[in-house]
Amino acid sequence: MRRRMRSVRARATLAATLVVAVALVAAGAAVLLALRGSLIGQADAEADSVARNAASALSNGLAYNDLDLPDGDENPVEVLDRKGKAVASGEDVEGMSVTARASDRLNSVANDDAGDTDEGVADEEDALGPGDIADETWYGEGTATVEGETDDYRFAGVDVVTKGGVPLTVYAGAPLSAEQGAVGTALTAMLIGLPLLLVTVSGVTYVVTRRALRPVEGIRAEMAAITASEDLSRRVPEPATHDEVARLARTTNETLAALEASVERQRAFVADASHELRSPIASLRTQLEVGAAHPELLDVDGAVEDTVRLQRLAADLLLLARLDAGERSADARLDLAAFVREEAGQRVGDRVQVSVDADDADAVEVSGSRGQLTRVLGNLLDNAQRHTRTSVALTVRRSGQWAVVGVADDGAGVPAAERERVFERFVRLDEARTRDDGGAGLGLAIARDVAVRHGGSLTVRDAPTGGALFELRLPLAQSARPDRSTQPV
């Protein structure tokens, strides 16, 4: 049972039912109060009319016994003197118990027991002259006994002074049976209808929620099947609607597609890395085995070369693994022109001299990892040295919000159809080139990954000299960017 209550359907049904229940109870209470107030107002008006008719007759000098009072069953009436003694009453009225309110003071009167009159009331009566009727009417509730039956009534009290100067109080009642019956009927209808309505609301909410969440259950079941089968080519069903569930399904499929591509990329990476490692390891093992059997035939230089190649390949693979994991070293501000000159000046073994064109007049500063940017520049220059014929040009310039580093050679260039593929891992466009000369095919892939991690890009196009021009774009450091608010429009 507890597990069912944890479901979205159960919680949504419970919440909807509670909200509707609270709203209905509040609305029902308001309706009952309004209905009761309206009926009591009608009873007050009826009792006031009867009381003032009797008071008017007394003020005109009519004797107590000559009063034409209504039937006690409909409107019980009593006339009391200053001491609270009944001097006249309606037909069949055996007793009245009235609680009247005037200026927030109560005056209780009993038919068989005369009580004291409130001083404030006495003062008001003293202010009335012979034949006067008080403007204020007292209202209250009580009971009246008529022909042996006691019922609830709404009473109105009016002060009057006869022409002979005798102060009296006339109490007239209006039955509350209509009010009690109407309120009771409405309450009964609410007590019967409320549970039925709540059951209907809960049932409809449960059914609608279940239908709305059915695609979610389909997505969950398919994801469970994908997890169990480890088949990332499968996709979850997408509803034909345009709601949140459909967007969830589409996003889930996009995530699965990205995950599948990532897994395939990792598998290809592992396979290519194994293939690349196999050749130098096999060569190194062969040389060591020959050296062990025939020391005079040991090719030390070849063994060292294979070891260096293995070391470089292992370093490249480790860097790629770190980049794939999202690692990024702490940023440092670099003067790109000085950085490029320094790195180019340290390349003493290049077969072609590198020319550097970096103007210091316009400061070009970037933020990034010096070690990773050194690796990018080194890989681009190594690539240019392998393909150039007579020249390698290195330039640094500023283009809007970007710092641009260009590495150009005068080799064969990169065909337009291969300009994206050249940045893939373990890709060599010149299949005839030996592995020793061409490397493992990771340099440009590492360079682009580092550029992207730094918020930039790496592209290739034709160089003015006819070869390939690789352009590294990096965002300028904040303080190095021009303030557009001060630039002329």
PDB file of C-alpha atoms in Angstrom, residues 160-366:
ATOM      1  CA  VAL A 160     -43.320  51.897  23.709  1.00  0.00           C
ATOM      2  CA  VAL A 161     -44.971  54.321  26.166  1.00  0.00           C
ATOM      3  CA  THR A 162     -48.732  54.385  26.301  1.00  0.00           C
ATOM      4  CA  LYS A 163     -50.715  57.624  26.303  1.00  0.00           C
ATOM      5  CA  GLY A 164     -51.097  57.117  30.013  1.00  0.00           C
ATOM      6  CA  GLY A 165     -47.282  57.241  30.413  1.00  0.00           C
ATOM      7  CA  VAL A 166     -46.810  53.506  31.093  1.00  0.00           C
ATOM      8  CA  PRO A 167     -43.550  52.144  29.612  1.00  0.00           C
ATOM      9  CA  LEU A 168     -43.905  48.733  28.001  1.00  0.00           C
ATOM     10  CA  THR A 169     -41.849  46.384  25.833  1.00  0.00           C
ATOM     11  CA  VAL A 170     -43.442  44.380  23.047  1.00  0.00           C
ATOM     12  CA  TYR A 171     -41.783  41.127  22.043  1.00  0.00           C
ATOM     13  CA  ALA A 172     -42.879  39.393  18.841  1.00  0.00           C
ATOM     14  CA  GLY A 173     -41.426  36.235  17.388  1.00  0.00           C
ATOM     15  CA  ALA A 174     -41.050  34.721  13.939  1.00  0.00           C
ATOM     16  CA  PRO A 175     -40.577  30.942  13.659  1.00  0.00           C
ATOM     17  CA  LEU A 176     -37.107  29.605  12.718  1.00  0.00           C
ATOM     18  CA  SER A 177     -38.502  26.361  11.369  1.00  0.00           C
ATOM     19  CA  ALA A 178     -38.142  27.557   7.757  1.00  0.00           C
ATOM     20  CA  GLU A 179     -34.529  28.598   8.352  1.00  0.00           C
ATOM     21  CA  GLN A 180     -33.708  25.365  10.156  1.00  0.00           C
ATOM     22  CA  GLY A 181     -35.414  23.275   7.504  1.00  0.00           C
ATOM     23  CA  ALA A 182     -33.699  25.030   4.592  1.00  0.00           C
ATOM     24  CA  VAL A 183     -30.272  24.903   6.234  1.00  0.00           C
ATOM     25  CA  GLY A 184     -30.793  21.275   7.231  1.00  0.00           C
ATOM     26  CA  THR A 185     -31.858  20.309   3.707  1.00  0.00           C
ATOM     27  CA  ALA A 186     -28.872  22.082   2.174  1.00  0.00           C
ATOM     28  CA  LEU A 187     -26.498  20.498   4.682  1.00  0.00           C
ATOM     29  CA  THR A 188     -27.926  17.048   4.020  1.00  0.00           C
ATOM     30  CA  ALA A 189     -27.563  17.522   0.273  1.00  0.00           C
ATOM     31  CA  MET A 190     -23.958  18.624   0.750  1.00  0.00           C
ATOM     32  CA  LEU A 191     -23.139  15.703   3.029  1.00  0.00           C
ATOM     33  CA  ILE A 192     -24.528  13.297   0.446  1.00  0.00           C
ATOM     34  CA  GLY A 193     -23.143  15.029  -2.639  1.00  0.00           C
ATOM     35  CA  LEU A 194     -19.670  15.798  -1.299  1.00  0.00           C
ATOM     36  CA  PRO A 195     -18.480  12.172  -0.986  1.00  0.00           C
ATOM     37  CA  LEU A 196     -19.972  11.302  -4.364  1.00  0.00           C
ATOM     38  CA  LEU A 197     -18.252  14.280  -5.979  1.00  0.00           C
ATOM     39  CA  LEU A 198     -14.925  13.466  -4.290  1.00  0.00           C
ATOM     40  CA  VAL A 199     -15.146   9.855  -5.483  1.00  0.00           C
ATOM     41  CA  THR A 200     -15.845  11.095  -9.010  1.00  0.00           C
ATOM     42  CA  VAL A 201     -12.951  13.580  -8.899  1.00  0.00           C
ATOM     43  CA  SER A 202     -10.510  11.001  -7.548  1.00  0.00           C
ATOM     44  CA  GLY A 203     -11.593   8.416 -10.122  1.00  0.00           C
ATOM     45  CA  VAL A 204     -11.354  10.809 -13.058  1.00  0.00           C
ATOM     46  CA  THR A 205      -7.998  12.145 -11.836  1.00  0.00           C
ATOM     47  CA  TYR A 206      -6.603   8.638 -11.455  1.00  0.00           C
ATOM     48  CA  VAL A 207      -7.755   7.560 -14.917  1.00  0.00           C
ATOM     49  CA  VAL A 208      -6.564  10.758 -16.634  1.00  0.00           C
ATOM     50  CA  THR A 209      -3.213  10.629 -14.833  1.00  0.00           C
ATOM     51  CA  ARG A 210      -2.750   6.988 -15.730  1.00  0.00           C
ATOM     52  CA  ARG A 211      -3.422   7.698 -19.401  1.00  0.00           C
ATOM     53  CA  ALA A 212      -1.128  10.733 -19.323  1.00  0.00           C
ATOM     54  CA  LEU A 213       1.683   8.735 -17.724  1.00  0.00           C
ATOM     55  CA  ARG A 214       1.271   5.659 -19.914  1.00  0.00           C
ATOM     56  CA  PRO A 215       3.898   6.933 -22.408  1.00  0.00           C
ATOM     57  CA  VAL A 216       6.252   7.554 -19.483  1.00  0.00           C
ATOM     58  CA  GLU A 217       5.849   3.932 -18.436  1.00  0.00           C
ATOM     59  CA  GLY A 218       6.604   2.919 -22.025  1.00  0.00           C
ATOM     60  CA  ILE A 219       9.766   5.029 -21.939  1.00  0.00           C
ATOM     61  CA  ARG A 220      10.792   3.515 -18.604  1.00  0.00           C
ATOM     62  CA  ALA A 221      10.185  -0.040 -19.819  1.00  0.00           C
ATOM     63  CA  GLU A 222      12.184   0.539 -23.008  1.00  0.00           C
ATOM     64  CA  MET A 223      15.034   2.134 -21.053  1.00  0.00           C
ATOM     65  CA  ALA A 224      15.067  -0.881 -18.732  1.00  0.00           C
ATOM     66  CA  ALA A 225      15.202  -3.179 -21.761  1.00  0.00           C
ATOM     67  CA  ILE A 226      18.025  -1.138 -23.285  1.00  0.00           C
ATOM     68  CA  THR A 227      19.958  -1.325 -20.022  1.00  0.00           C
ATOM     69  CA  ALA A 228      19.447  -5.080 -19.807  1.00  0.00           C
ATOM     70  CA  SER A 229      20.371  -5.733 -23.454  1.00  0.00           C
ATOM     71  CA  GLU A 230      23.139  -3.078 -23.650  1.00  0.00           C
ATOM     72  CA  ASP A 231      21.871  -2.337 -27.155  1.00  0.00           C
ATOM     73  CA  LEU A 232      22.233   1.424 -27.515  1.00  0.00           C
ATOM     74  CA  SER A 233      20.811   1.374 -31.038  1.00  0.00           C
ATOM     75  CA  ARG A 234      17.295   0.964 -29.642  1.00  0.00           C
ATOM     76  CA  ARG A 235      15.106   4.019 -29.047  1.00  0.00           C
ATOM     77  CA  VAL A 236      12.202   4.776 -26.745  1.00  0.00           C
ATOM     78  CA  PRO A 237       8.726   5.324 -28.282  1.00  0.00           C
ATOM     79  CA  GLU A 238       7.851   8.941 -29.002  1.00  0.00           C
ATOM     80  CA  PRO A 239       4.178   9.936 -28.517  1.00  0.00           C
ATOM     81  CA  ALA A 240       2.469  11.785 -31.350  1.00  0.00           C
ATOM     82  CA  THR A 241       1.596  14.631 -28.963  1.00  0.00           C
ATOM     83  CA  HIS A 242       3.474  17.881 -28.467  1.00  0.00           C
ATOM     84  CA  ASP A 243       3.494  17.886 -24.679  1.00  0.00           C
ATOM     85  CA  GLU A 244       6.186  17.466 -22.036  1.00  0.00           C
ATOM     86  CA  VAL A 245       6.150  13.658 -22.339  1.00  0.00           C
ATOM     87  CA  ALA A 246       6.857  13.850 -26.081  1.00  0.00           C
ATOM     88  CA  ARG A 247       9.717  16.272 -25.439  1.00  0.00           C
ATOM     89  CA  LEU A 248      11.044  13.910 -22.774  1.00  0.00           C
ATOM     90  CA  ALA A 249      10.982  11.016 -25.253  1.00  0.00           C
ATOM     91  CA  ARG A 250      12.764  13.064 -27.911  1.00  0.00           C
ATOM     92  CA  THR A 251      15.396  14.227 -25.446  1.00  0.00           C
ATOM     93  CA  THR A 252      15.863  10.654 -24.235  1.00  0.00           C
ATOM     94  CA  ASN A 253      16.397   9.436 -27.807  1.00  0.00           C
ATOM     95  CA  GLU A 254      18.846  12.262 -28.438  1.00  0.00           C
ATOM     96  CA  THR A 255      20.715  11.246 -25.282  1.00  0.00           C
ATOM     97  CA  LEU A 256      20.750   7.622 -26.395  1.00  0.00           C
ATOM     98  CA  ALA A 257      22.054   8.649 -29.820  1.00  0.00           C
ATOM     99  CA  ALA A 258      24.809  10.729 -28.231  1.00  0.00           C
ATOM    100  CA  LEU A 259      25.650   7.888 -25.858  1.00  0.00           C
ATOM    101  CA  GLU A 260      25.739   5.403 -28.727  1.00  0.00           C
ATOM    102  CA  ALA A 261      28.026   7.680 -30.713  1.00  0.00           C
ATOM    103  CA  SER A 262      30.255   8.152 -27.675  1.00  0.00           C
ATOM    104  CA  VAL A 263      30.484   4.416 -27.055  1.00  0.00           C
ATOM    105  CA  GLU A 264      31.232   3.755 -30.714  1.00  0.00           C
ATOM    106  CA  ARG A 265      33.840   6.472 -30.655  1.00  0.00           C
ATOM    107  CA  GLN A 266      35.449   4.961 -27.573  1.00  0.00           C
ATOM    108  CA  ARG A 267      35.431   1.500 -29.130  1.00  0.00           C
ATOM    109  CA  ALA A 268      37.027   2.813 -32.299  1.00  0.00           C
ATOM    110  CA  PHE A 269      39.516   4.752 -30.212  1.00  0.00           C
ATOM    111  CA  VAL A 270      40.526   1.653 -28.248  1.00  0.00           C
ATOM    112  CA  ALA A 271      40.791  -0.410 -31.433  1.00  0.00           C
ATOM    113  CA  ASP A 272      42.880   2.238 -33.207  1.00  0.00           C
ATOM    114  CA  ALA A 273      45.072   2.774 -30.160  1.00  0.00           C
ATOM    115  CA  SER A 274      45.683  -0.965 -29.888  1.00  0.00           C
ATOM    116  CA  HIS A 275      46.551  -1.092 -33.578  1.00  0.00           C
ATOM    117  CA  GLU A 276      48.935   1.848 -33.299  1.00  0.00           C
ATOM    118  CA  LEU A 277      50.627   0.423 -30.208  1.00  0.00           C
ATOM    119  CA  ARG A 278      51.012  -3.014 -31.712  1.00  0.00           C
ATOM    120  CA  SER A 279      53.495  -2.006 -34.449  1.00  0.00           C
ATOM    121  CA  PRO A 280      56.133  -0.232 -32.326  1.00  0.00           C
ATOM    122  CA  ILE A 281      55.820  -2.815 -29.559  1.00  0.00           C
ATOM    123  CA  ALA A 282      56.281  -5.649 -32.052  1.00  0.00           C
ATOM    124  CA  SER A 283      59.252  -3.866 -33.637  1.00  0.00           C
ATOM    125  CA  LEU A 284      60.829  -3.173 -30.264  1.00  0.00           C
ATOM    126  CA  ARG A 285      60.327  -6.762 -29.142  1.00  0.00           C
ATOM    127  CA  THR A 286      61.892  -8.092 -32.335  1.00  0.00           C
ATOM    128  CA  GLN A 287      64.949  -5.885 -31.916  1.00  0.00           C
ATOM    129  CA  LEU A 288      65.356  -6.908 -28.290  1.00  0.00           C
ATOM    130  CA  GLU A 289      64.991 -10.597 -29.116  1.00  0.00           C
ATOM    131  CA  VAL A 290      67.588 -10.287 -31.894  1.00  0.00           C
ATOM    132  CA  GLY A 291      69.851  -8.368 -29.541  1.00  0.00           C
ATOM    133  CA  ALA A 292      69.477 -11.032 -26.906  1.00  0.00           C
ATOM    134  CA  ALA A 293      70.416 -13.787 -29.360  1.00  0.00           C
ATOM    135  CA  HIS A 294      73.020 -11.775 -31.272  1.00  0.00           C
ATOM    136  CA  PRO A 295      74.267  -8.770 -29.297  1.00  0.00           C
ATOM    137  CA  GLU A 296      76.363  -7.604 -32.197  1.00  0.00           C
ATOM    138  CA  LEU A 297      73.187  -7.163 -34.303  1.00  0.00           C
ATOM    139  CA  LEU A 298      71.286  -5.056 -31.736  1.00  0.00           C
ATOM    140  CA  ASP A 299      69.921  -1.865 -33.375  1.00  0.00           C
ATOM    141  CA  VAL A 300      70.105   0.488 -30.411  1.00  0.00           C
ATOM    142  CA  ASP A 301      69.083   3.541 -32.423  1.00  0.00           C
ATOM    143  CA  GLY A 302      65.998   1.754 -33.782  1.00  0.00           C
ATOM    144  CA  ALA A 303      65.024   0.557 -30.316  1.00  0.00           C
ATOM    145  CA  VAL A 304      65.372   4.062 -28.934  1.00  0.00           C
ATOM    146  CA  GLU A 305      63.297   5.451 -31.821  1.00  0.00           C
ATOM    147  CA  ASP A 306      60.534   2.904 -31.219  1.00  0.00           C
ATOM    148  CA  THR A 307      60.613   3.657 -27.496  1.00  0.00           C
ATOM    149  CA  VAL A 308      60.313   7.393 -28.125  1.00  0.00           C
ATOM    150  CA  ARG A 309      57.433   6.764 -30.496  1.00  0.00           C
ATOM    151  CA  LEU A 310      55.700   4.655 -27.839  1.00  0.00           C
ATOM    152  CA  GLN A 311      56.287   7.378 -25.289  1.00  0.00           C
ATOM    153  CA  ARG A 312      54.769  10.039 -27.540  1.00  0.00           C
ATOM    154  CA  LEU A 313      51.802   7.856 -28.407  1.00  0.00           C
ATOM    155  CA  ALA A 314      51.169   7.090 -24.733  1.00  0.00           C
ATOM    156  CA  ALA A 315      51.354  10.805 -23.915  1.00  0.00           C
ATOM    157  CA  ASP A 316      48.883  11.597 -26.719  1.00  0.00           C
ATOM    158  CA  LEU A 317      46.471   8.911 -25.548  1.00  0.00           C
ATOM    159  CA  LEU A 318      46.684  10.140 -21.960  1.00  0.00           C
ATOM    160  CA  LEU A 319      46.003  13.722 -23.032  1.00  0.00           C
ATOM    161  CA  LEU A 320      43.011  12.650 -25.116  1.00  0.00           C
ATOM    162  CA  ALA A 321      41.628  10.681 -22.171  1.00  0.00           C
ATOM    163  CA  ARG A 322      41.947  13.756 -19.951  1.00  0.00           C
ATOM    164  CA  LEU A 323      40.294  15.975 -22.540  1.00  0.00           C
ATOM    165  CA  ASP A 324      37.424  13.501 -22.935  1.00  0.00           C
ATOM    166  CA  ALA A 325      36.998  13.557 -19.151  1.00  0.00           C
ATOM    167  CA  GLY A 326      36.599  17.349 -19.309  1.00  0.00           C
ATOM    168  CA  GLU A 327      39.864  18.160 -17.577  1.00  0.00           C
ATOM    169  CA  ARG A 328      41.133  21.682 -18.025  1.00  0.00           C
ATOM    170  CA  SER A 329      44.101  23.180 -16.275  1.00  0.00           C
ATOM    171  CA  ALA A 330      43.861  26.430 -14.358  1.00  0.00           C
ATOM    172  CA  ASP A 331      43.606  29.399 -16.704  1.00  0.00           C
ATOM    173  CA  ALA A 332      46.527  31.790 -17.098  1.00  0.00           C
ATOM    174  CA  ARG A 333      46.733  35.023 -19.073  1.00  0.00           C
ATOM    175  CA  LEU A 334      49.043  34.750 -22.061  1.00  0.00           C
ATOM    176  CA  ASP A 335      50.463  37.405 -24.380  1.00  0.00           C
ATOM    177  CA  LEU A 336      49.904  35.406 -27.539  1.00  0.00           C
ATOM    178  CA  ALA A 337      52.546  37.202 -29.648  1.00  0.00           C
ATOM    179  CA  ALA A 338      55.282  36.650 -27.063  1.00  0.00           C
ATOM    180  CA  PHE A 339      54.108  33.079 -26.484  1.00  0.00           C
ATOM    181  CA  VAL A 340      54.274  32.237 -30.209  1.00  0.00           C
ATOM    182  CA  ARG A 341      57.758  33.771 -30.598  1.00  0.00           C
ATOM    183  CA  GLU A 342      59.025  31.856 -27.577  1.00  0.00           C
ATOM    184  CA  GLU A 343      57.674  28.497 -28.789  1.00  0.00           C
ATOM    185  CA  ALA A 344      58.899  29.009 -32.356  1.00  0.00           C
ATOM    186  CA  GLY A 345      62.357  30.006 -31.115  1.00  0.00           C
ATOM    187  CA  GLN A 346      62.736  26.698 -29.250  1.00  0.00           C
ATOM    188  CA  ARG A 347      62.296  24.604 -32.424  1.00  0.00           C
ATOM    189  CA  VAL A 348      65.918  24.115 -33.414  1.00  0.00           C
ATOM    190  CA  GLY A 349      65.558  20.760 -35.208  1.00  0.00           C
ATOM    191  CA  ASP A 350      63.028  21.751 -37.870  1.00  0.00           C
ATOM    192  CA  ARG A 351      64.062  21.102 -41.470  1.00  0.00           C
ATOM    193  CA  VAL A 352      62.401  24.361 -42.591  1.00  0.00           C
ATOM    194  CA  GLN A 353      62.855  27.639 -40.748  1.00  0.00           C
ATOM    195  CA  VAL A 354      59.583  29.014 -39.284  1.00  0.00           C
ATOM    196  CA  SER A 355      58.841  32.675 -40.001  1.00  0.00           C
ATOM    197  CA  VAL A 356      56.872  34.525 -37.318  1.00  0.00           C
ATOM    198  CA  ASP A 357      54.659  37.564 -37.970  1.00  0.00           C
ATOM    199  CA  ALA A 358      53.303  38.831 -34.621  1.00  0.00           C
ATOM    200  CA  ASP A 359      52.753  42.550 -34.123  1.00  0.00           C
ATOM    201  CA  ASP A 360      53.190  43.673 -30.497  1.00  0.00           C
ATOM    202  CA  ALA A 361      51.551  47.046 -31.124  1.00  0.00           C
ATOM    203  CA  ASP A 362      48.067  45.595 -30.667  1.00  0.00           C
ATOM    204  CA  ALA A 363      48.085  43.441 -27.530  1.00  0.00           C
ATOM    205  CA  VAL A 364      46.555  40.015 -28.055  1.00  0.00           C
ATOM    206  CA  GLU A 365      45.929  38.317 -24.717  1.00  0.00           C
ATOM    207  CA  VAL A 366      44.063  35.061 -24.096  1.00  0.00           C
TER     208      VAL A 366
END
